[in-house]
Amino acid sequence: MAKRVLIPMDSSDQAWEACEFAMDEFGDAELVLLHVIDPAEAGYSAQASIPSFSEEWFEQAKSRAESLFENVREEATPRGVTVESEVVVGRPAREIVDYADENDIDHVVMGSHGRSGVSRIVLGSVAENVVRKSSVPVTVAR
């Protein structure tokens, strides 16, 4: 049985489904919530190059991640599930795979997609890339 399960988290319904699945199926494991802040989401406007705007955007992104983590902890604590959390910066698929490799992760459980519409088509599927590149088993929840 998995001892450490990585759950990449964003605010999508699929991420929440993955989290629920992991709590149900791997409740005796340590769950590690990972939120990847993608700098590309800051945009490439003139504002994005202004240091104060970049710092403000980054702090807001970290704050949103902490809110996600707190919501998961509220669900996990009554179930007796151990939850750890981490925020990293970079390209989501690469950061998820690297985190799993570098942090003794036994299994990844993730949502099928966090993006919708054109951005999903243009940027590709994070879940698909993680499945192809991960050295540990990956469960994709829909």
mmCIF file of N, CA and C in Angstrom:
data_model
loop_
_atom_site.group_PDB
_atom_site.id
_atom_site.type_symbol
_atom_site.label_atom_id
_atom_site.label_comp_id
_atom_site.label_asym_id
_atom_site.label_seq_id
_atom_site.Cartn_x
_atom_site.Cartn_y
_atom_site.Cartn_z
ATOM 1 N N MET A 1 0.840 -1.200 0.000
ATOM 2 C CA MET A 1 0.000 0.000 0.000
ATOM 3 C C MET A 1 0.874 1.248 0.000
ATOM 4 N N ALA A 2 0.411 2.282 -0.643
ATOM 5 C CA ALA A 2 1.160 3.530 -0.736
ATOM 6 C C ALA A 2 1.318 4.169 0.641
ATOM 7 N N LYS A 3 2.512 4.703 0.892
ATOM 8 C CA LYS A 3 2.780 5.390 2.150
ATOM 9 C C LYS A 3 2.654 6.896 2.011
ATOM 10 N N ARG A 4 3.037 7.411 0.833
ATOM 11 C CA ARG A 4 2.941 8.852 0.561
ATOM 12 C C ARG A 4 2.288 9.043 -0.796
ATOM 13 N N VAL A 5 1.168 9.748 -0.802
ATOM 14 C CA VAL A 5 0.388 9.965 -2.017
ATOM 15 C C VAL A 5 0.378 11.458 -2.324
ATOM 16 N N LEU A 6 0.793 11.797 -3.530
ATOM 17 C CA LEU A 6 0.813 13.186 -3.979
ATOM 18 C C LEU A 6 -0.499 13.519 -4.674
ATOM 19 N N ILE A 7 -1.086 14.651 -4.274
ATOM 20 C CA ILE A 7 -2.323 15.121 -4.891
ATOM 21 C C ILE A 7 -2.099 16.547 -5.379
ATOM 22 N N PRO A 8 -1.875 16.726 -6.687
ATOM 23 C CA PRO A 8 -1.763 18.086 -7.218
ATOM 24 C C PRO A 8 -3.120 18.783 -7.091
ATOM 25 N N MET A 9 -3.112 19.968 -6.502
ATOM 26 C CA MET A 9 -4.368 20.673 -6.233
ATOM 27 C C MET A 9 -4.442 22.000 -6.956
ATOM 28 N N ASP A 10 -5.589 22.222 -7.571
ATOM 29 C CA ASP A 10 -5.980 23.534 -8.033
ATOM 30 C C ASP A 10 -7.439 23.688 -7.603
ATOM 31 N N SER A 11 -8.111 24.673 -8.100
ATOM 32 C CA SER A 11 -9.495 24.888 -7.638
ATOM 33 C C SER A 11 -10.535 24.170 -8.492
ATOM 34 N N SER A 12 -10.102 23.270 -9.358
ATOM 35 C CA SER A 12 -11.051 22.583 -10.243
ATOM 36 C C SER A 12 -11.840 21.503 -9.499
ATOM 37 N N ASP A 13 -13.006 21.190 -10.036
ATOM 38 C CA ASP A 13 -13.817 20.106 -9.483
ATOM 39 C C ASP A 13 -13.073 18.778 -9.554
ATOM 40 N N GLN A 14 -12.300 18.580 -10.618
ATOM 41 C CA GLN A 14 -11.576 17.318 -10.782
ATOM 42 C C GLN A 14 -10.501 17.160 -9.707
ATOM 43 N N ALA A 15 -9.852 18.234 -9.306
ATOM 44 C CA ALA A 15 -8.856 18.159 -8.236
ATOM 45 C C ALA A 15 -9.526 17.757 -6.926
ATOM 46 N N TRP A 16 -10.711 18.303 -6.673
ATOM 47 C CA TRP A 16 -11.439 17.941 -5.458
ATOM 48 C C TRP A 16 -11.872 16.477 -5.503
ATOM 49 N N GLU A 17 -12.293 16.007 -6.684
ATOM 50 C CA GLU A 17 -12.652 14.589 -6.832
ATOM 51 C C GLU A 17 -11.441 13.703 -6.550
ATOM 52 N N ALA A 18 -10.281 14.110 -7.062
ATOM 53 C CA ALA A 18 -9.054 13.349 -6.825
ATOM 54 C C ALA A 18 -8.724 13.316 -5.333
ATOM 55 N N CYS A 19 -8.905 14.427 -4.688
ATOM 56 C CA CYS A 19 -8.624 14.509 -3.251
ATOM 57 C C CYS A 19 -9.563 13.603 -2.455
ATOM 58 N N GLU A 20 -10.844 13.649 -2.771
ATOM 59 C CA GLU A 20 -11.823 12.772 -2.110
ATOM 60 C C GLU A 20 -11.477 11.304 -2.337
ATOM 61 N N PHE A 21 -11.139 10.968 -3.577
ATOM 62 C CA PHE A 21 -10.762 9.599 -3.915
ATOM 63 C C PHE A 21 -9.554 9.167 -3.089
ATOM 64 N N ALA A 22 -8.546 10.031 -3.026
ATOM 65 C CA ALA A 22 -7.327 9.697 -2.282
ATOM 66 C C ALA A 22 -7.620 9.507 -0.797
ATOM 67 N N MET A 23 -8.471 10.362 -0.233
ATOM 68 C CA MET A 23 -8.808 10.207 1.190
ATOM 69 C C MET A 23 -9.544 8.897 1.435
ATOM 70 N N ASP A 24 -10.403 8.515 0.497
ATOM 71 C CA ASP A 24 -11.147 7.259 0.637
ATOM 72 C C ASP A 24 -10.260 6.034 0.421
ATOM 73 N N GLU A 25 -9.447 6.062 -0.608
ATOM 74 C CA GLU A 25 -8.660 4.890 -0.999
ATOM 75 C C GLU A 25 -7.309 4.774 -0.301
ATOM 76 N N PHE A 26 -6.727 5.908 0.083
ATOM 77 C CA PHE A 26 -5.393 5.909 0.679
ATOM 78 C C PHE A 26 -5.397 6.629 2.020
ATOM 79 N N GLY A 27 -6.478 6.504 2.761
ATOM 80 C CA GLY A 27 -6.628 7.211 4.027
ATOM 81 C C GLY A 27 -5.575 6.895 5.061
ATOM 82 N N ASP A 28 -4.935 5.731 4.954
ATOM 83 C CA ASP A 28 -3.892 5.382 5.908
ATOM 84 C C ASP A 28 -2.517 5.883 5.478
ATOM 85 N N ALA A 29 -2.422 6.469 4.298
ATOM 86 C CA ALA A 29 -1.156 7.019 3.799
ATOM 87 C C ALA A 29 -1.063 8.491 4.183
ATOM 88 N N GLU A 30 0.143 9.038 4.074
ATOM 89 C CA GLU A 30 0.317 10.479 4.226
ATOM 90 C C GLU A 30 -0.020 11.112 2.880
ATOM 91 N N LEU A 31 -0.967 12.042 2.880
ATOM 92 C CA LEU A 31 -1.352 12.731 1.656
ATOM 93 C C LEU A 31 -0.569 14.033 1.553
ATOM 94 N N VAL A 32 0.036 14.255 0.402
ATOM 95 C CA VAL A 32 0.815 15.463 0.171
ATOM 96 C C VAL A 32 0.100 16.276 -0.902
ATOM 97 N N LEU A 33 -0.400 17.438 -0.516
ATOM 98 C CA LEU A 33 -1.072 18.333 -1.446
ATOM 99 C C LEU A 33 -0.023 19.233 -2.081
ATOM 100 N N LEU A 34 -0.046 19.306 -3.397
ATOM 101 C CA LEU A 34 0.922 20.135 -4.116
ATOM 102 C C LEU A 34 0.179 21.114 -5.005
ATOM 103 N N HIS A 35 0.477 22.388 -4.819
ATOM 104 C CA HIS A 35 -0.078 23.405 -5.707
ATOM 105 C C HIS A 35 1.082 24.019 -6.471
ATOM 106 N N VAL A 36 0.967 24.029 -7.786
ATOM 107 C CA VAL A 36 2.005 24.599 -8.631
ATOM 108 C C VAL A 36 1.544 25.966 -9.120
ATOM 109 N N ILE A 37 2.323 26.976 -8.781
ATOM 110 C CA ILE A 37 2.048 28.315 -9.282
ATOM 111 C C ILE A 37 2.777 28.439 -10.606
ATOM 112 N N ASP A 38 2.003 28.617 -11.661
ATOM 113 C CA ASP A 38 2.554 28.711 -13.008
ATOM 114 C C ASP A 38 2.743 30.182 -13.350
ATOM 115 N N PRO A 39 3.996 30.656 -13.453
ATOM 116 C CA PRO A 39 4.219 32.078 -13.748
ATOM 117 C C PRO A 39 3.592 32.524 -15.064
ATOM 118 N N ALA A 40 3.360 31.599 -15.976
ATOM 119 C CA ALA A 40 2.728 31.952 -17.248
ATOM 120 C C ALA A 40 1.321 32.493 -17.033
ATOM 121 N N GLU A 41 0.694 32.132 -15.922
ATOM 122 C CA GLU A 41 -0.659 32.609 -15.643
ATOM 123 C C GLU A 41 -0.694 34.074 -15.242
ATOM 124 N N ALA A 42 0.462 34.658 -14.937
ATOM 125 C CA ALA A 42 0.510 36.081 -14.587
ATOM 126 C C ALA A 42 0.263 36.933 -15.818
ATOM 127 N N GLY A 43 0.443 36.338 -16.983
ATOM 128 C CA GLY A 43 0.232 37.065 -18.229
ATOM 129 C C GLY A 43 1.501 37.768 -18.669
ATOM 130 N N TYR A 44 1.458 38.254 -19.862
ATOM 131 C CA TYR A 44 2.623 38.923 -20.413
ATOM 132 C C TYR A 44 2.305 40.369 -20.752
ATOM 133 N N SER A 45 1.481 40.988 -19.946
ATOM 134 C CA SER A 45 1.141 42.383 -20.178
ATOM 135 C C SER A 45 2.261 43.278 -19.641
ATOM 136 N N ALA A 46 2.160 44.548 -19.899
ATOM 137 C CA ALA A 46 3.136 45.499 -19.368
ATOM 138 C C ALA A 46 3.122 45.470 -17.849
ATOM 139 N N GLN A 47 1.936 45.262 -17.259
ATOM 140 C CA GLN A 47 1.819 45.206 -15.803
ATOM 141 C C GLN A 47 2.624 44.051 -15.217
ATOM 142 N N ALA A 48 2.647 42.917 -15.895
ATOM 143 C CA ALA A 48 3.318 41.737 -15.367
ATOM 144 C C ALA A 48 4.811 41.964 -15.198
ATOM 145 N N SER A 49 5.380 42.919 -15.933
ATOM 146 C CA SER A 49 6.809 43.174 -15.812
ATOM 147 C C SER A 49 7.134 44.154 -14.687
ATOM 148 N N ILE A 50 6.123 44.748 -14.104
ATOM 149 C CA ILE A 50 6.338 45.674 -12.990
ATOM 150 C C ILE A 50 6.530 44.841 -11.722
ATOM 151 N N PRO A 51 7.662 45.004 -11.029
ATOM 152 C CA PRO A 51 7.952 44.159 -9.866
ATOM 153 C C PRO A 51 6.840 44.118 -8.821
ATOM 154 N N SER A 52 6.236 45.250 -8.495
ATOM 155 C CA SER A 52 5.202 45.232 -7.455
ATOM 156 C C SER A 52 3.988 44.420 -7.892
ATOM 157 N N PHE A 53 3.638 44.491 -9.191
ATOM 158 C CA PHE A 53 2.519 43.698 -9.689
ATOM 159 C C PHE A 53 2.839 42.211 -9.601
ATOM 160 N N SER A 54 4.051 41.831 -10.007
ATOM 161 C CA SER A 54 4.466 40.430 -9.979
ATOM 162 C C SER A 54 4.443 39.885 -8.561
ATOM 163 N N GLU A 55 4.971 40.650 -7.620
ATOM 164 C CA GLU A 55 4.988 40.224 -6.226
ATOM 165 C C GLU A 55 3.569 40.086 -5.679
ATOM 166 N N GLU A 56 2.711 41.053 -6.003
ATOM 167 C CA GLU A 56 1.326 41.010 -5.543
ATOM 168 C C GLU A 56 0.607 39.788 -6.125
ATOM 169 N N TRP A 57 0.804 39.528 -7.421
ATOM 170 C CA TRP A 57 0.179 38.380 -8.062
ATOM 171 C C TRP A 57 0.651 37.083 -7.405
ATOM 172 N N PHE A 58 1.958 36.987 -7.161
ATOM 173 C CA PHE A 58 2.525 35.781 -6.545
ATOM 174 C C PHE A 58 1.950 35.572 -5.138
ATOM 175 N N GLU A 59 1.886 36.621 -4.337
ATOM 176 C CA GLU A 59 1.344 36.513 -2.982
ATOM 177 C C GLU A 59 -0.132 36.097 -3.007
ATOM 178 N N GLN A 60 -0.888 36.622 -3.962
ATOM 179 C CA GLN A 60 -2.291 36.226 -4.095
ATOM 180 C C GLN A 60 -2.402 34.755 -4.486
ATOM 181 N N ALA A 61 -1.542 34.300 -5.376
ATOM 182 C CA ALA A 61 -1.547 32.896 -5.792
ATOM 183 C C ALA A 61 -1.214 31.990 -4.609
ATOM 184 N N LYS A 62 -0.231 32.366 -3.804
ATOM 185 C CA LYS A 62 0.114 31.578 -2.610
ATOM 186 C C LYS A 62 -1.046 31.554 -1.617
ATOM 187 N N SER A 63 -1.702 32.676 -1.465
ATOM 188 C CA SER A 63 -2.836 32.760 -0.540
ATOM 189 C C SER A 63 -3.985 31.859 -0.996
ATOM 190 N N ARG A 64 -4.251 31.844 -2.306
ATOM 191 C CA ARG A 64 -5.304 30.954 -2.827
ATOM 192 C C ARG A 64 -4.940 29.494 -2.583
ATOM 193 N N ALA A 65 -3.667 29.151 -2.739
ATOM 194 C CA ALA A 65 -3.217 27.774 -2.495
ATOM 195 C C ALA A 65 -3.431 27.405 -1.032
ATOM 196 N N GLU A 66 -3.075 28.292 -0.130
ATOM 197 C CA GLU A 66 -3.248 28.009 1.302
ATOM 198 C C GLU A 66 -4.729 27.825 1.651
ATOM 199 N N SER A 67 -5.604 28.584 0.999
ATOM 200 C CA SER A 67 -7.048 28.411 1.216
ATOM 201 C C SER A 67 -7.503 27.031 0.750
ATOM 202 N N LEU A 68 -6.994 26.603 -0.408
ATOM 203 C CA LEU A 68 -7.311 25.253 -0.897
ATOM 204 C C LEU A 68 -6.874 24.210 0.123
ATOM 205 N N PHE A 69 -5.640 24.349 0.601
ATOM 206 C CA PHE A 69 -5.102 23.387 1.555
ATOM 207 C C PHE A 69 -5.931 23.351 2.836
ATOM 208 N N GLU A 70 -6.343 24.514 3.298
ATOM 209 C CA GLU A 70 -7.134 24.569 4.531
ATOM 210 C C GLU A 70 -8.480 23.872 4.344
ATOM 211 N N ASN A 71 -9.100 24.047 3.186
ATOM 212 C CA ASN A 71 -10.366 23.361 2.910
ATOM 213 C C ASN A 71 -10.190 21.843 2.919
ATOM 214 N N VAL A 72 -9.078 21.381 2.359
ATOM 215 C CA VAL A 72 -8.821 19.937 2.365
ATOM 216 C C VAL A 72 -8.589 19.451 3.794
ATOM 217 N N ARG A 73 -7.828 20.212 4.565
ATOM 218 C CA ARG A 73 -7.572 19.807 5.967
ATOM 219 C C ARG A 73 -8.875 19.698 6.759
ATOM 220 N N GLU A 74 -9.817 20.595 6.486
ATOM 221 C CA GLU A 74 -11.111 20.552 7.180
ATOM 222 C C GLU A 74 -11.850 19.256 6.880
ATOM 223 N N GLU A 75 -11.668 18.732 5.672
ATOM 224 C CA GLU A 75 -12.282 17.448 5.300
ATOM 225 C C GLU A 75 -11.471 16.263 5.840
ATOM 226 N N ALA A 76 -10.162 16.393 5.856
ATOM 227 C CA ALA A 76 -9.283 15.282 6.218
ATOM 228 C C ALA A 76 -9.221 15.027 7.719
ATOM 229 N N THR A 77 -9.208 16.072 8.516
ATOM 230 C CA THR A 77 -9.022 15.932 9.959
ATOM 231 C C THR A 77 -10.062 15.023 10.610
ATOM 232 N N PRO A 78 -11.355 15.208 10.341
ATOM 233 C CA PRO A 78 -12.336 14.308 10.974
ATOM 234 C C PRO A 78 -12.177 12.847 10.540
ATOM 235 N N ARG A 79 -11.565 12.623 9.388
ATOM 236 C CA ARG A 79 -11.353 11.264 8.890
ATOM 237 C C ARG A 79 -10.071 10.649 9.436
ATOM 238 N N GLY A 80 -9.278 11.439 10.152
ATOM 239 C CA GLY A 80 -8.013 10.944 10.672
ATOM 240 C C GLY A 80 -6.936 10.820 9.609
ATOM 241 N N VAL A 81 -7.065 11.583 8.528
ATOM 242 C CA VAL A 81 -6.114 11.521 7.425
ATOM 243 C C VAL A 81 -5.027 12.573 7.633
ATOM 244 N N THR A 82 -3.776 12.158 7.475
ATOM 245 C CA THR A 82 -2.637 13.055 7.618
ATOM 246 C C THR A 82 -2.399 13.787 6.303
ATOM 247 N N VAL A 83 -2.299 15.120 6.381
ATOM 248 C CA VAL A 83 -2.123 15.936 5.179
ATOM 249 C C VAL A 83 -0.931 16.870 5.360
ATOM 250 N N GLU A 84 -0.082 16.874 4.353
ATOM 251 C CA GLU A 84 1.056 17.791 4.266
ATOM 252 C C GLU A 84 0.794 18.639 3.024
ATOM 253 N N SER A 85 1.364 19.841 2.955
ATOM 254 C CA SER A 85 1.132 20.669 1.766
ATOM 255 C C SER A 85 2.403 21.391 1.350
ATOM 256 N N GLU A 86 2.448 21.693 0.058
ATOM 257 C CA GLU A 86 3.630 22.348 -0.513
ATOM 258 C C GLU A 86 3.195 23.204 -1.699
ATOM 259 N N VAL A 87 3.802 24.362 -1.827
ATOM 260 C CA VAL A 87 3.587 25.237 -2.975
ATOM 261 C C VAL A 87 4.923 25.359 -3.704
ATOM 262 N N VAL A 88 4.910 25.139 -5.003
ATOM 263 C CA VAL A 88 6.108 25.292 -5.828
ATOM 264 C C VAL A 88 5.775 26.168 -7.027
ATOM 265 N N VAL A 89 6.799 26.663 -7.688
ATOM 266 C CA VAL A 89 6.621 27.529 -8.844
ATOM 267 C C VAL A 89 7.240 26.862 -10.058
ATOM 268 N N GLY A 90 6.506 26.854 -11.166
ATOM 269 C CA GLY A 90 7.055 26.302 -12.398
ATOM 270 C C GLY A 90 5.966 25.798 -13.318
ATOM 271 N N ARG A 91 6.384 24.981 -14.264
ATOM 272 C CA ARG A 91 5.444 24.368 -15.209
ATOM 273 C C ARG A 91 4.785 23.183 -14.495
ATOM 274 N N PRO A 92 3.465 23.141 -14.432
ATOM 275 C CA PRO A 92 2.782 22.154 -13.596
ATOM 276 C C PRO A 92 3.194 20.699 -13.807
ATOM 277 N N ALA A 93 3.163 20.183 -15.018
ATOM 278 C CA ALA A 93 3.472 18.762 -15.226
ATOM 279 C C ALA A 93 4.891 18.440 -14.771
ATOM 280 N N ARG A 94 5.830 19.265 -15.156
ATOM 281 C CA ARG A 94 7.229 19.038 -14.777
ATOM 282 C C ARG A 94 7.405 19.083 -13.263
ATOM 283 N N GLU A 95 6.788 20.062 -12.613
ATOM 284 C CA GLU A 95 6.933 20.202 -11.160
ATOM 285 C C GLU A 95 6.305 19.022 -10.422
ATOM 286 N N ILE A 96 5.181 18.532 -10.910
ATOM 287 C CA ILE A 96 4.521 17.384 -10.274
ATOM 288 C C ILE A 96 5.405 16.150 -10.377
ATOM 289 N N VAL A 97 5.914 15.868 -11.563
ATOM 290 C CA VAL A 97 6.776 14.695 -11.766
ATOM 291 C C VAL A 97 8.057 14.824 -10.946
ATOM 292 N N ASP A 98 8.678 15.990 -10.984
ATOM 293 C CA ASP A 98 9.909 16.198 -10.221
ATOM 294 C C ASP A 98 9.669 16.064 -8.725
ATOM 295 N N TYR A 99 8.569 16.632 -8.249
ATOM 296 C CA TYR A 99 8.266 16.542 -6.814
ATOM 297 C C TYR A 99 8.105 15.088 -6.395
ATOM 298 N N ALA A 100 7.394 14.312 -7.193
ATOM 299 C CA ALA A 100 7.199 12.894 -6.876
ATOM 300 C C ALA A 100 8.539 12.163 -6.825
ATOM 301 N N ASP A 101 9.405 12.452 -7.778
ATOM 302 C CA ASP A 101 10.711 11.791 -7.830
ATOM 303 C C ASP A 101 11.613 12.176 -6.662
ATOM 304 N N GLU A 102 11.549 13.425 -6.244
ATOM 305 C CA GLU A 102 12.481 13.944 -5.242
ATOM 306 C C GLU A 102 11.982 13.835 -3.805
ATOM 307 N N ASN A 103 10.733 13.404 -3.602
ATOM 308 C CA ASN A 103 10.160 13.444 -2.252
ATOM 309 C C ASN A 103 9.543 12.129 -1.804
ATOM 310 N N ASP A 104 10.057 11.023 -2.277
ATOM 311 C CA ASP A 104 9.647 9.704 -1.801
ATOM 312 C C ASP A 104 8.131 9.482 -1.908
ATOM 313 N N ILE A 105 7.564 9.874 -3.056
ATOM 314 C CA ILE A 105 6.140 9.694 -3.316
ATOM 315 C C ILE A 105 5.935 8.310 -3.929
ATOM 316 N N ASP A 106 4.914 7.588 -3.447
ATOM 317 C CA ASP A 106 4.617 6.245 -3.934
ATOM 318 C C ASP A 106 3.531 6.215 -5.009
ATOM 319 N N HIS A 107 2.693 7.248 -5.040
ATOM 320 C CA HIS A 107 1.530 7.250 -5.933
ATOM 321 C C HIS A 107 1.094 8.693 -6.135
ATOM 322 N N VAL A 108 0.593 9.004 -7.322
ATOM 323 C CA VAL A 108 0.020 10.326 -7.611
ATOM 324 C C VAL A 108 -1.451 10.122 -7.926
ATOM 325 N N VAL A 109 -2.300 10.947 -7.313
ATOM 326 C CA VAL A 109 -3.733 10.957 -7.626
ATOM 327 C C VAL A 109 -4.066 12.382 -8.036
ATOM 328 N N MET A 110 -4.564 12.537 -9.266
ATOM 329 C CA MET A 110 -4.828 13.888 -9.750
ATOM 330 C C MET A 110 -6.096 13.956 -10.588
ATOM 331 N N GLY A 111 -6.613 15.160 -10.717
ATOM 332 C CA GLY A 111 -7.784 15.381 -11.545
ATOM 333 C C GLY A 111 -7.443 15.247 -13.011
ATOM 334 N N SER A 112 -8.459 14.957 -13.809
ATOM 335 C CA SER A 112 -8.241 14.757 -15.240
ATOM 336 C C SER A 112 -7.826 16.043 -15.938
ATOM 337 N N HIS A 113 -8.316 17.172 -15.473
ATOM 338 C CA HIS A 113 -7.893 18.462 -16.019
ATOM 339 C C HIS A 113 -8.347 19.581 -15.104
ATOM 340 N N GLY A 114 -7.557 20.634 -15.097
ATOM 341 C CA GLY A 114 -7.904 21.814 -14.316
ATOM 342 C C GLY A 114 -8.282 22.975 -15.200
ATOM 343 N N ARG A 115 -7.912 22.885 -16.459
ATOM 344 C CA ARG A 115 -8.224 23.946 -17.407
ATOM 345 C C ARG A 115 -9.389 23.511 -18.273
ATOM 346 N N SER A 116 -9.972 24.485 -18.939
ATOM 347 C CA SER A 116 -11.040 24.148 -19.877
ATOM 348 C C SER A 116 -10.879 25.008 -21.120
ATOM 349 N N GLY A 117 -11.609 24.676 -22.136
ATOM 350 C CA GLY A 117 -11.639 25.482 -23.348
ATOM 351 C C GLY A 117 -10.329 25.507 -24.097
ATOM 352 N N VAL A 118 -10.045 26.659 -24.695
ATOM 353 C CA VAL A 118 -8.896 26.808 -25.574
ATOM 354 C C VAL A 118 -7.588 26.592 -24.832
ATOM 355 N N SER A 119 -7.450 27.074 -23.591
ATOM 356 C CA SER A 119 -6.169 26.942 -22.893
ATOM 357 C C SER A 119 -5.800 25.475 -22.708
ATOM 358 N N ARG A 120 -6.783 24.612 -22.526
ATOM 359 C CA ARG A 120 -6.506 23.192 -22.369
ATOM 360 C C ARG A 120 -5.962 22.618 -23.676
ATOM 361 N N ILE A 121 -6.525 23.044 -24.798
ATOM 362 C CA ILE A 121 -6.087 22.542 -26.103
ATOM 363 C C ILE A 121 -4.702 23.081 -26.433
ATOM 364 N N VAL A 122 -4.504 24.384 -26.244
ATOM 365 C CA VAL A 122 -3.248 25.025 -26.604
ATOM 366 C C VAL A 122 -2.107 24.560 -25.700
ATOM 367 N N LEU A 123 -2.349 24.491 -24.392
ATOM 368 C CA LEU A 123 -1.274 24.185 -23.462
ATOM 369 C C LEU A 123 -1.077 22.691 -23.244
ATOM 370 N N GLY A 124 -2.002 21.869 -23.694
ATOM 371 C CA GLY A 124 -1.876 20.431 -23.499
ATOM 372 C C GLY A 124 -2.408 20.015 -22.149
ATOM 373 N N SER A 125 -2.463 18.744 -21.926
ATOM 374 C CA SER A 125 -3.027 18.206 -20.698
ATOM 375 C C SER A 125 -1.936 17.908 -19.679
ATOM 376 N N VAL A 126 -2.018 18.550 -18.530
ATOM 377 C CA VAL A 126 -1.065 18.296 -17.453
ATOM 378 C C VAL A 126 -1.162 16.843 -17.018
ATOM 379 N N ALA A 127 -2.377 16.361 -16.854
ATOM 380 C CA ALA A 127 -2.556 14.968 -16.421
ATOM 381 C C ALA A 127 -1.911 13.998 -17.408
ATOM 382 N N GLU A 128 -2.103 14.232 -18.684
ATOM 383 C CA GLU A 128 -1.517 13.343 -19.687
ATOM 384 C C GLU A 128 0.004 13.332 -19.595
ATOM 385 N N ASN A 129 0.606 14.494 -19.439
ATOM 386 C CA ASN A 129 2.059 14.576 -19.320
ATOM 387 C C ASN A 129 2.567 13.890 -18.056
ATOM 388 N N VAL A 130 1.855 14.050 -16.967
ATOM 389 C CA VAL A 130 2.268 13.398 -15.724
ATOM 390 C C VAL A 130 2.179 11.885 -15.874
ATOM 391 N N VAL A 131 1.095 11.392 -16.458
ATOM 392 C CA VAL A 131 0.941 9.945 -16.662
ATOM 393 C C VAL A 131 2.096 9.400 -17.499
ATOM 394 N N ARG A 132 2.459 10.112 -18.551
ATOM 395 C CA ARG A 132 3.528 9.635 -19.436
ATOM 396 C C ARG A 132 4.911 9.697 -18.797
ATOM 397 N N LYS A 133 5.166 10.680 -17.943
ATOM 398 C CA LYS A 133 6.521 10.908 -17.445
ATOM 399 C C LYS A 133 6.771 10.444 -16.012
ATOM 400 N N SER A 134 5.735 10.116 -15.277
ATOM 401 C CA SER A 134 5.895 9.746 -13.879
ATOM 402 C C SER A 134 6.565 8.383 -13.729
ATOM 403 N N SER A 135 7.424 8.298 -12.722
ATOM 404 C CA SER A 135 8.078 7.027 -12.403
ATOM 405 C C SER A 135 7.278 6.228 -11.367
ATOM 406 N N VAL A 136 6.181 6.808 -10.871
ATOM 407 C CA VAL A 136 5.317 6.120 -9.904
ATOM 408 C C VAL A 136 3.922 6.004 -10.511
ATOM 409 N N PRO A 137 3.083 5.105 -9.992
ATOM 410 C CA PRO A 137 1.721 4.981 -10.523
ATOM 411 C C PRO A 137 0.933 6.282 -10.386
ATOM 412 N N VAL A 138 0.084 6.535 -11.367
ATOM 413 C CA VAL A 138 -0.770 7.737 -11.380
ATOM 414 C C VAL A 138 -2.208 7.304 -11.552
ATOM 415 N N THR A 139 -3.065 7.785 -10.671
ATOM 416 C CA THR A 139 -4.512 7.569 -10.808
ATOM 417 C C THR A 139 -5.117 8.910 -11.204
ATOM 418 N N VAL A 140 -5.912 8.913 -12.266
ATOM 419 C CA VAL A 140 -6.548 10.139 -12.747
ATOM 420 C C VAL A 140 -8.046 10.055 -12.442
ATOM 421 N N ALA A 141 -8.517 11.042 -11.688
ATOM 422 C CA ALA A 141 -9.944 11.110 -11.315
ATOM 423 C C ALA A 141 -10.651 12.088 -12.225
ATOM 424 N N ARG A 142 -11.911 11.747 -12.562
ATOM 425 C CA ARG A 142 -12.720 12.634 -13.402
ATOM 426 C C ARG A 142 -13.893 13.162 -12.616
#
